[in-house]
Amino acid sequence: MGCTLNLETVKGILKKPVAPLLGFCSQYLMMPLLAFAVSQITQVEPAFGLGLLTIGCSPGGGGSNVWAVMLGGELELSITMTFLSTCLALGMMPLWLFLLGRFFIDESKIKIPYDRVATTIAVIVGPVTLGLLLHLKKPKLAMKLKRLIRPLALIFLIYINSFGLYVNWFVWGLLADQPYLLAVGIITPWCGYIFGFILAKIFRQSKRRAITIALETGIQNIGIPMLILRFSLPQPDGDLGSLMPYLQNLSQSLPLYLILIALTIKRRCCDKRDDEASECELKDISEVDNSVCNSAFEKHENGVVVDAEMFEKEKDEK
């Protein structure tokens, strides 16, 4: 992905940070409050409530960058927002967990894995920097790598949601006793997509940017909240609380897959028909233009095209 980045575009985003500011509002203002509201309305157990709150105030996940590629978002904006939200997590996560975490647990027991947050920042910055260097020093190689993004992204998504589902199969055993938790896990990310998109359109952002902001809002990093829950809660509450990040990770991809399938069908069927119709129209117009030109013009001996009637008139006069 770093190979596709345009530094001028990134600079433009940072000079006029309307989109990142909208992302900040949706990620760190709306999502924590929404997660807390859902936990209070549904009256889930404290471990599940803390899990829901923790994922609600987490930064954007790397999956948002992949989906930005697949769904036609703006990759530069997606990576910039993921990086900024991860940096801001160093302050925003402790703030929200201090303010609202006390409803579920003694806030003094909540431990933030700052080293994991720093590692996440490095994981974003390192490969992107390498890609930018390739883009500047080896542009041909960068172009070849750029072509691999969509197929690799698709392989990544299939792997995460097949093998990843198999590895975490125990989640479904836990859900057997409390199936309503699946609905609770679905509400937050799906509402995040809707709110992020609407907020972007209210502030007249382009469709690509609105898609990107929606993805950054709904897709969140689950690794950080899982560590927080396991460090902060005694067992088995730590593992039970980790169930909410798992559920959100599973549910946040479902509507995106449906949208991707719909877009693929549209590109293969509807857009192809539109292209064929346009080609037919252009062919008809071309034939009409040629017939008009052939009837109105003819070539002079010197190769100069003149009006046929004027040519005949001048010939008669001579």
Short mmCIF file of C-alpha atoms in Angstrom, two decimals:
data_model
loop_
_atom_site.label_atom_id
_atom_site.label_comp_id
_atom_site.label_asym_id
_atom_site.label_seq_id
_atom_site.Cartn_x
_atom_site.Cartn_y
_atom_site.Cartn_z
CA MET A 1 0.00 0.00 0.00
CA GLY A 2 2.89 2.33 0.70
CA CYS A 3 3.93 1.95 -2.96
CA THR A 4 0.66 3.58 -4.04
CA LEU A 5 0.84 6.57 -1.71
CA ASN A 6 1.22 10.04 -3.14
CA LEU A 7 3.09 12.30 -0.73
CA GLU A 8 1.48 15.41 -2.20
CA THR A 9 -1.97 13.95 -1.50
CA VAL A 10 -0.99 13.16 2.10
CA LYS A 11 0.37 16.70 2.53
CA GLY A 12 -2.90 18.08 1.15
CA ILE A 13 -4.86 16.00 3.68
CA LEU A 14 -2.76 17.33 6.55
CA LYS A 15 -2.93 20.95 5.32
CA LYS A 16 -6.74 20.81 5.12
CA PRO A 17 -7.55 18.21 7.80
CA VAL A 18 -11.33 18.31 7.50
CA ALA A 19 -11.62 14.58 6.83
CA PRO A 20 -9.25 13.54 9.68
CA LEU A 21 -11.15 15.84 12.06
CA LEU A 22 -14.44 14.25 11.04
CA GLY A 23 -12.84 10.85 11.60
CA PHE A 24 -11.68 11.94 15.05
CA CYS A 25 -15.20 13.06 15.99
CA SER A 26 -16.78 9.83 14.81
CA GLN A 27 -14.05 7.55 16.25
CA TYR A 28 -13.35 9.15 19.60
CA LEU A 29 -16.58 10.99 20.40
CA MET A 30 -19.45 9.03 18.89
CA MET A 31 -18.15 5.44 19.11
CA PRO A 32 -17.28 5.40 22.86
CA LEU A 33 -20.61 6.99 23.75
CA LEU A 34 -22.48 4.60 21.46
CA ALA A 35 -20.72 1.56 22.95
CA PHE A 36 -21.47 2.75 26.49
CA ALA A 37 -25.11 3.46 25.63
CA VAL A 38 -25.55 -0.02 24.12
CA SER A 39 -24.03 -1.67 27.19
CA GLN A 40 -26.38 0.26 29.49
CA ILE A 41 -29.50 -0.33 27.42
CA THR A 42 -28.89 -4.06 27.01
CA GLN A 43 -27.76 -4.46 30.65
CA VAL A 44 -24.95 -6.88 29.79
CA GLU A 45 -22.63 -8.24 32.48
CA PRO A 46 -19.82 -5.88 33.61
CA ALA A 47 -17.13 -7.93 31.82
CA PHE A 48 -19.02 -7.74 28.52
CA GLY A 49 -19.85 -4.05 29.10
CA LEU A 50 -16.21 -3.18 29.67
CA GLY A 51 -15.28 -5.17 26.57
CA LEU A 52 -17.80 -3.23 24.51
CA LEU A 53 -16.59 0.12 25.88
CA THR A 54 -12.94 -0.77 25.31
CA ILE A 55 -13.46 -1.69 21.66
CA GLY A 56 -15.61 1.44 21.26
CA CYS A 57 -12.73 3.76 22.19
CA SER A 58 -10.06 1.85 20.23
CA PRO A 59 -8.23 3.31 17.21
CA GLY A 60 -8.88 2.30 13.64
CA GLY A 61 -7.70 -1.14 12.55
CA GLY A 62 -5.49 -2.12 9.62
CA GLY A 63 -8.46 -3.86 8.02
CA SER A 64 -9.89 -0.43 7.17
CA ASN A 65 -6.96 0.13 4.77
CA VAL A 66 -7.68 -3.17 3.02
CA TRP A 67 -11.39 -2.42 2.71
CA ALA A 68 -10.63 1.10 1.45
CA VAL A 69 -8.85 -0.55 -1.48
CA MET A 70 -11.64 -3.07 -2.09
CA LEU A 71 -14.56 -0.63 -1.85
CA GLY A 72 -13.10 2.36 -3.68
CA GLY A 73 -12.10 4.53 -0.72
CA GLU A 74 -9.14 6.90 -0.57
CA LEU A 75 -6.11 4.90 0.52
CA GLU A 76 -3.96 7.92 1.44
CA LEU A 77 -6.69 9.22 3.74
CA SER A 78 -7.29 5.76 5.23
CA ILE A 79 -3.65 5.19 6.16
CA THR A 80 -3.30 8.76 7.47
CA MET A 81 -6.40 8.40 9.65
CA THR A 82 -5.31 4.97 10.96
CA PHE A 83 -1.91 6.37 11.92
CA LEU A 84 -3.37 9.49 13.59
CA SER A 85 -6.06 7.56 15.49
CA THR A 86 -3.46 5.07 16.79
CA CYS A 87 -1.26 7.93 18.03
CA LEU A 88 -4.27 9.62 19.64
CA ALA A 89 -5.19 6.32 21.33
CA LEU A 90 -2.32 6.92 23.77
CA GLY A 91 -4.44 9.68 25.30
CA MET A 92 -8.04 9.02 24.26
CA MET A 93 -8.32 5.42 25.46
CA PRO A 94 -7.18 6.18 29.04
CA LEU A 95 -9.48 9.22 29.09
CA TRP A 96 -12.63 7.31 28.11
CA LEU A 97 -11.83 4.29 30.26
CA PHE A 98 -11.28 6.61 33.23
CA LEU A 99 -14.56 8.45 32.61
CA LEU A 100 -16.82 5.48 31.81
CA GLY A 101 -14.90 2.38 32.87
CA ARG A 102 -15.86 2.97 36.52
CA PHE A 103 -19.39 1.78 35.69
CA PHE A 104 -17.97 -1.72 35.13
CA ILE A 105 -14.76 -1.97 37.19
CA ASP A 106 -12.54 0.04 39.52
CA GLU A 107 -10.83 2.39 37.03
CA SER A 108 -7.53 2.14 38.91
CA LYS A 109 -7.29 -1.53 37.84
CA ILE A 110 -7.51 -0.75 34.12
CA LYS A 111 -4.10 -1.14 32.47
CA ILE A 112 -3.36 0.38 29.07
CA PRO A 113 -0.76 -1.60 27.03
CA TYR A 114 1.21 1.42 25.82
CA ASP A 115 3.92 -0.82 24.38
CA ARG A 116 1.31 -2.56 22.19
CA VAL A 117 0.02 0.82 20.97
CA ALA A 118 3.58 1.89 20.13
CA THR A 119 4.14 -1.41 18.29
CA THR A 120 0.97 -0.83 16.27
CA ILE A 121 2.24 2.63 15.27
CA ALA A 122 5.56 1.09 14.18
CA VAL A 123 3.75 -1.61 12.20
CA ILE A 124 1.92 1.12 10.27
CA VAL A 125 4.83 3.51 9.76
CA GLY A 126 7.56 0.96 8.90
CA PRO A 127 6.04 -0.79 5.85
CA VAL A 128 4.45 2.43 4.56
CA THR A 129 7.83 4.19 4.69
CA LEU A 130 9.43 1.27 2.83
CA GLY A 131 6.71 1.50 0.18
CA LEU A 132 7.25 5.24 -0.22
CA LEU A 133 10.99 4.71 -0.68
CA LEU A 134 10.31 2.08 -3.35
CA HIS A 135 7.90 4.49 -5.02
CA LEU A 136 10.63 7.16 -5.16
CA LYS A 137 13.69 5.01 -5.89
CA LYS A 138 12.24 2.07 -7.85
CA PRO A 139 9.03 3.33 -9.50
CA LYS A 140 8.80 0.35 -11.89
CA LEU A 141 8.97 -2.15 -9.03
CA ALA A 142 6.44 -0.07 -7.09
CA MET A 143 4.02 -0.20 -10.04
CA LYS A 144 4.33 -4.01 -10.18
CA LEU A 145 3.63 -4.27 -6.45
CA LYS A 146 0.70 -1.87 -6.80
CA ARG A 147 -1.05 -4.33 -9.13
CA LEU A 148 -0.93 -6.98 -6.40
CA ILE A 149 -2.88 -4.94 -3.84
CA ARG A 150 -6.42 -6.03 -4.73
CA PRO A 151 -5.72 -9.79 -5.09
CA LEU A 152 -3.58 -9.82 -1.92
CA ALA A 153 -6.23 -7.83 -0.05
CA LEU A 154 -8.88 -10.36 -1.09
CA ILE A 155 -6.66 -13.28 0.03
CA PHE A 156 -6.07 -11.51 3.35
CA LEU A 157 -9.80 -11.00 3.96
CA ILE A 158 -10.64 -14.61 3.07
CA TYR A 159 -7.85 -15.91 5.33
CA ILE A 160 -8.88 -13.78 8.32
CA ASN A 161 -12.53 -14.76 8.04
CA SER A 162 -11.95 -18.47 7.39
CA PHE A 163 -8.89 -19.69 9.28
CA GLY A 164 -9.35 -16.93 11.87
CA LEU A 165 -12.91 -18.09 12.41
CA TYR A 166 -11.74 -21.69 12.79
CA VAL A 167 -9.07 -20.79 15.38
CA ASN A 168 -11.61 -18.84 17.45
CA TRP A 169 -14.39 -21.41 17.13
CA PHE A 170 -14.75 -21.48 20.93
CA VAL A 171 -16.55 -18.12 20.64
CA TRP A 172 -19.63 -19.87 19.26
CA GLY A 173 -19.65 -22.19 22.25
CA LEU A 174 -19.78 -19.18 24.56
CA LEU A 175 -22.56 -17.66 22.46
CA ALA A 176 -24.72 -20.74 22.86
CA ASP A 177 -25.57 -19.64 26.40
CA GLN A 178 -25.98 -15.92 25.57
CA PRO A 179 -26.92 -15.57 21.87
CA TYR A 180 -28.11 -11.98 22.36
CA LEU A 181 -24.45 -10.93 22.60
CA LEU A 182 -24.13 -11.41 18.84
CA ALA A 183 -26.74 -8.69 18.27
CA VAL A 184 -24.99 -6.47 20.83
CA GLY A 185 -21.68 -6.92 18.97
CA ILE A 186 -23.28 -6.05 15.63
CA ILE A 187 -24.88 -2.74 16.68
CA THR A 188 -21.73 -0.71 17.34
CA PRO A 189 -19.73 -1.22 14.09
CA TRP A 190 -22.77 -1.09 11.82
CA CYS A 191 -23.96 2.15 13.40
CA GLY A 192 -20.38 3.41 13.08
CA TYR A 193 -20.43 2.90 9.30
CA ILE A 194 -23.73 4.74 8.96
CA PHE A 195 -22.81 7.63 11.25
CA GLY A 196 -19.35 8.10 9.68
CA PHE A 197 -20.77 8.19 6.15
CA ILE A 198 -23.61 10.58 7.04
CA LEU A 199 -21.26 12.90 8.94
CA ALA A 200 -18.89 13.03 5.96
CA LYS A 201 -21.71 13.83 3.51
CA ILE A 202 -23.10 16.54 5.82
CA PHE A 203 -19.72 18.28 5.56
CA ARG A 204 -19.75 17.79 1.76
CA GLN A 205 -16.94 15.28 1.51
CA SER A 206 -16.54 13.33 -1.73
CA LYS A 207 -17.97 9.84 -2.01
CA ARG A 208 -14.48 8.26 -1.76
CA ARG A 209 -13.71 10.20 1.41
CA ALA A 210 -17.13 9.44 2.90
CA ILE A 211 -16.52 5.71 2.33
CA THR A 212 -13.08 6.01 3.95
CA ILE A 213 -14.38 7.86 7.01
CA ALA A 214 -17.18 5.30 7.41
CA LEU A 215 -14.68 2.42 7.28
CA GLU A 216 -12.31 4.08 9.75
CA THR A 217 -15.21 4.64 12.14
CA GLY A 218 -16.67 1.13 12.03
CA ILE A 219 -13.47 -0.95 11.80
CA GLN A 220 -11.42 -0.84 14.99
CA ASN A 221 -8.25 -2.45 16.29
CA ILE A 222 -9.23 -5.47 18.42
CA GLY A 223 -5.74 -6.44 19.60
CA ILE A 224 -5.36 -3.49 21.99
CA PRO A 225 -8.73 -3.91 23.80
CA MET A 226 -8.16 -7.66 24.18
CA LEU A 227 -4.87 -7.01 25.99
CA ILE A 228 -6.52 -4.35 28.17
CA LEU A 229 -9.26 -6.76 29.20
CA ARG A 230 -6.91 -9.64 29.97
CA PHE A 231 -4.59 -7.38 32.01
CA SER A 232 -7.38 -5.58 33.86
CA LEU A 233 -9.91 -8.30 34.67
CA PRO A 234 -9.37 -11.48 36.73
CA GLN A 235 -9.93 -14.77 34.94
CA PRO A 236 -12.31 -15.97 33.61
CA ASP A 237 -13.75 -12.42 33.32
CA GLY A 238 -10.79 -11.36 31.17
CA ASP A 239 -11.54 -14.02 28.56
CA LEU A 240 -15.27 -13.34 28.76
CA GLY A 241 -14.70 -9.63 28.21
CA SER A 242 -12.52 -10.48 25.19
CA LEU A 243 -15.59 -12.06 23.61
CA MET A 244 -16.93 -8.61 22.61
CA PRO A 245 -13.89 -7.65 20.49
CA TYR A 246 -14.10 -11.08 18.82
CA LEU A 247 -17.78 -10.61 18.03
CA GLN A 248 -17.25 -7.11 16.71
CA ASN A 249 -14.41 -8.31 14.51
CA LEU A 250 -16.66 -11.00 13.04
CA SER A 251 -19.71 -8.80 12.57
CA GLN A 252 -18.01 -5.68 11.20
CA SER A 253 -16.98 -7.47 7.99
CA LEU A 254 -20.37 -8.97 7.09
CA PRO A 255 -22.01 -5.87 5.53
CA LEU A 256 -18.74 -5.01 3.75
CA TYR A 257 -18.67 -8.42 2.05
CA LEU A 258 -22.27 -7.93 0.91
CA ILE A 259 -21.42 -4.49 -0.49
CA LEU A 260 -18.33 -5.89 -2.24
CA ILE A 261 -20.38 -8.67 -3.87
CA ALA A 262 -23.01 -6.14 -5.00
CA LEU A 263 -20.36 -3.83 -6.46
CA THR A 264 -18.66 -6.73 -8.25
CA ILE A 265 -21.95 -7.82 -9.83
CA LYS A 266 -22.64 -4.22 -10.84
CA ARG A 267 -19.22 -3.83 -12.47
CA ARG A 268 -19.49 -7.15 -14.31
CA CYS A 269 -23.09 -6.81 -15.49
CA CYS A 270 -24.57 -3.31 -15.38
CA ASP A 271 -21.42 -1.33 -16.17
CA LYS A 272 -20.55 -3.69 -19.02
CA ARG A 273 -23.98 -3.19 -20.57
CA ASP A 274 -23.62 0.58 -20.22
CA ASP A 275 -20.22 0.43 -21.95
CA GLU A 276 -21.66 -1.66 -24.80
CA ALA A 277 -24.58 0.77 -25.20
CA SER A 278 -22.18 3.72 -25.25
CA GLU A 279 -20.06 2.03 -27.91
CA CYS A 280 -23.16 1.42 -30.06
CA GLU A 281 -24.24 5.04 -29.69
CA LEU A 282 -20.77 6.28 -30.63
CA LYS A 283 -20.73 3.95 -33.65
CA ASP A 284 -24.14 5.21 -34.82
CA ILE A 285 -23.06 8.83 -34.36
CA SER A 286 -19.83 8.13 -36.25
CA GLU A 287 -21.72 6.57 -39.17
CA VAL A 288 -24.11 9.54 -39.33
CA ASP A 289 -21.21 12.01 -39.25
CA ASN A 290 -19.40 10.14 -42.02
CA SER A 291 -22.47 10.09 -44.26
CA VAL A 292 -23.01 13.81 -43.74
CA CYS A 293 -19.37 14.56 -44.46
CA ASN A 294 -19.35 12.39 -47.59
CA SER A 295 -22.43 14.10 -48.96
CA ALA A 296 -21.35 17.64 -48.16
CA PHE A 297 -17.65 17.50 -48.99
CA GLU A 298 -15.41 16.07 -51.66
CA LYS A 299 -11.71 16.23 -52.39
CA HIS A 300 -10.09 18.65 -54.77
CA GLU A 301 -7.26 17.48 -57.04
CA ASN A 302 -4.69 19.09 -54.69
CA GLY A 303 -6.07 17.18 -51.68
CA VAL A 304 -7.87 20.21 -50.22
CA VAL A 305 -11.38 19.46 -48.95
CA VAL A 306 -13.93 22.01 -50.16
CA ASP A 307 -17.68 22.38 -50.16
CA ALA A 308 -19.08 20.32 -53.09
CA GLU A 309 -21.67 22.89 -54.17
CA MET A 310 -19.17 25.79 -54.13
CA PHE A 311 -16.71 23.70 -56.14
CA GLU A 312 -19.33 22.93 -58.84
CA LYS A 313 -20.37 26.60 -58.98
CA GLU A 314 -16.79 27.81 -59.47
CA LYS A 315 -16.26 25.15 -62.13
CA ASP A 316 -19.34 26.30 -64.09
CA GLU A 317 -18.25 29.93 -63.92
CA LYS A 318 -14.82 29.03 -65.37
#
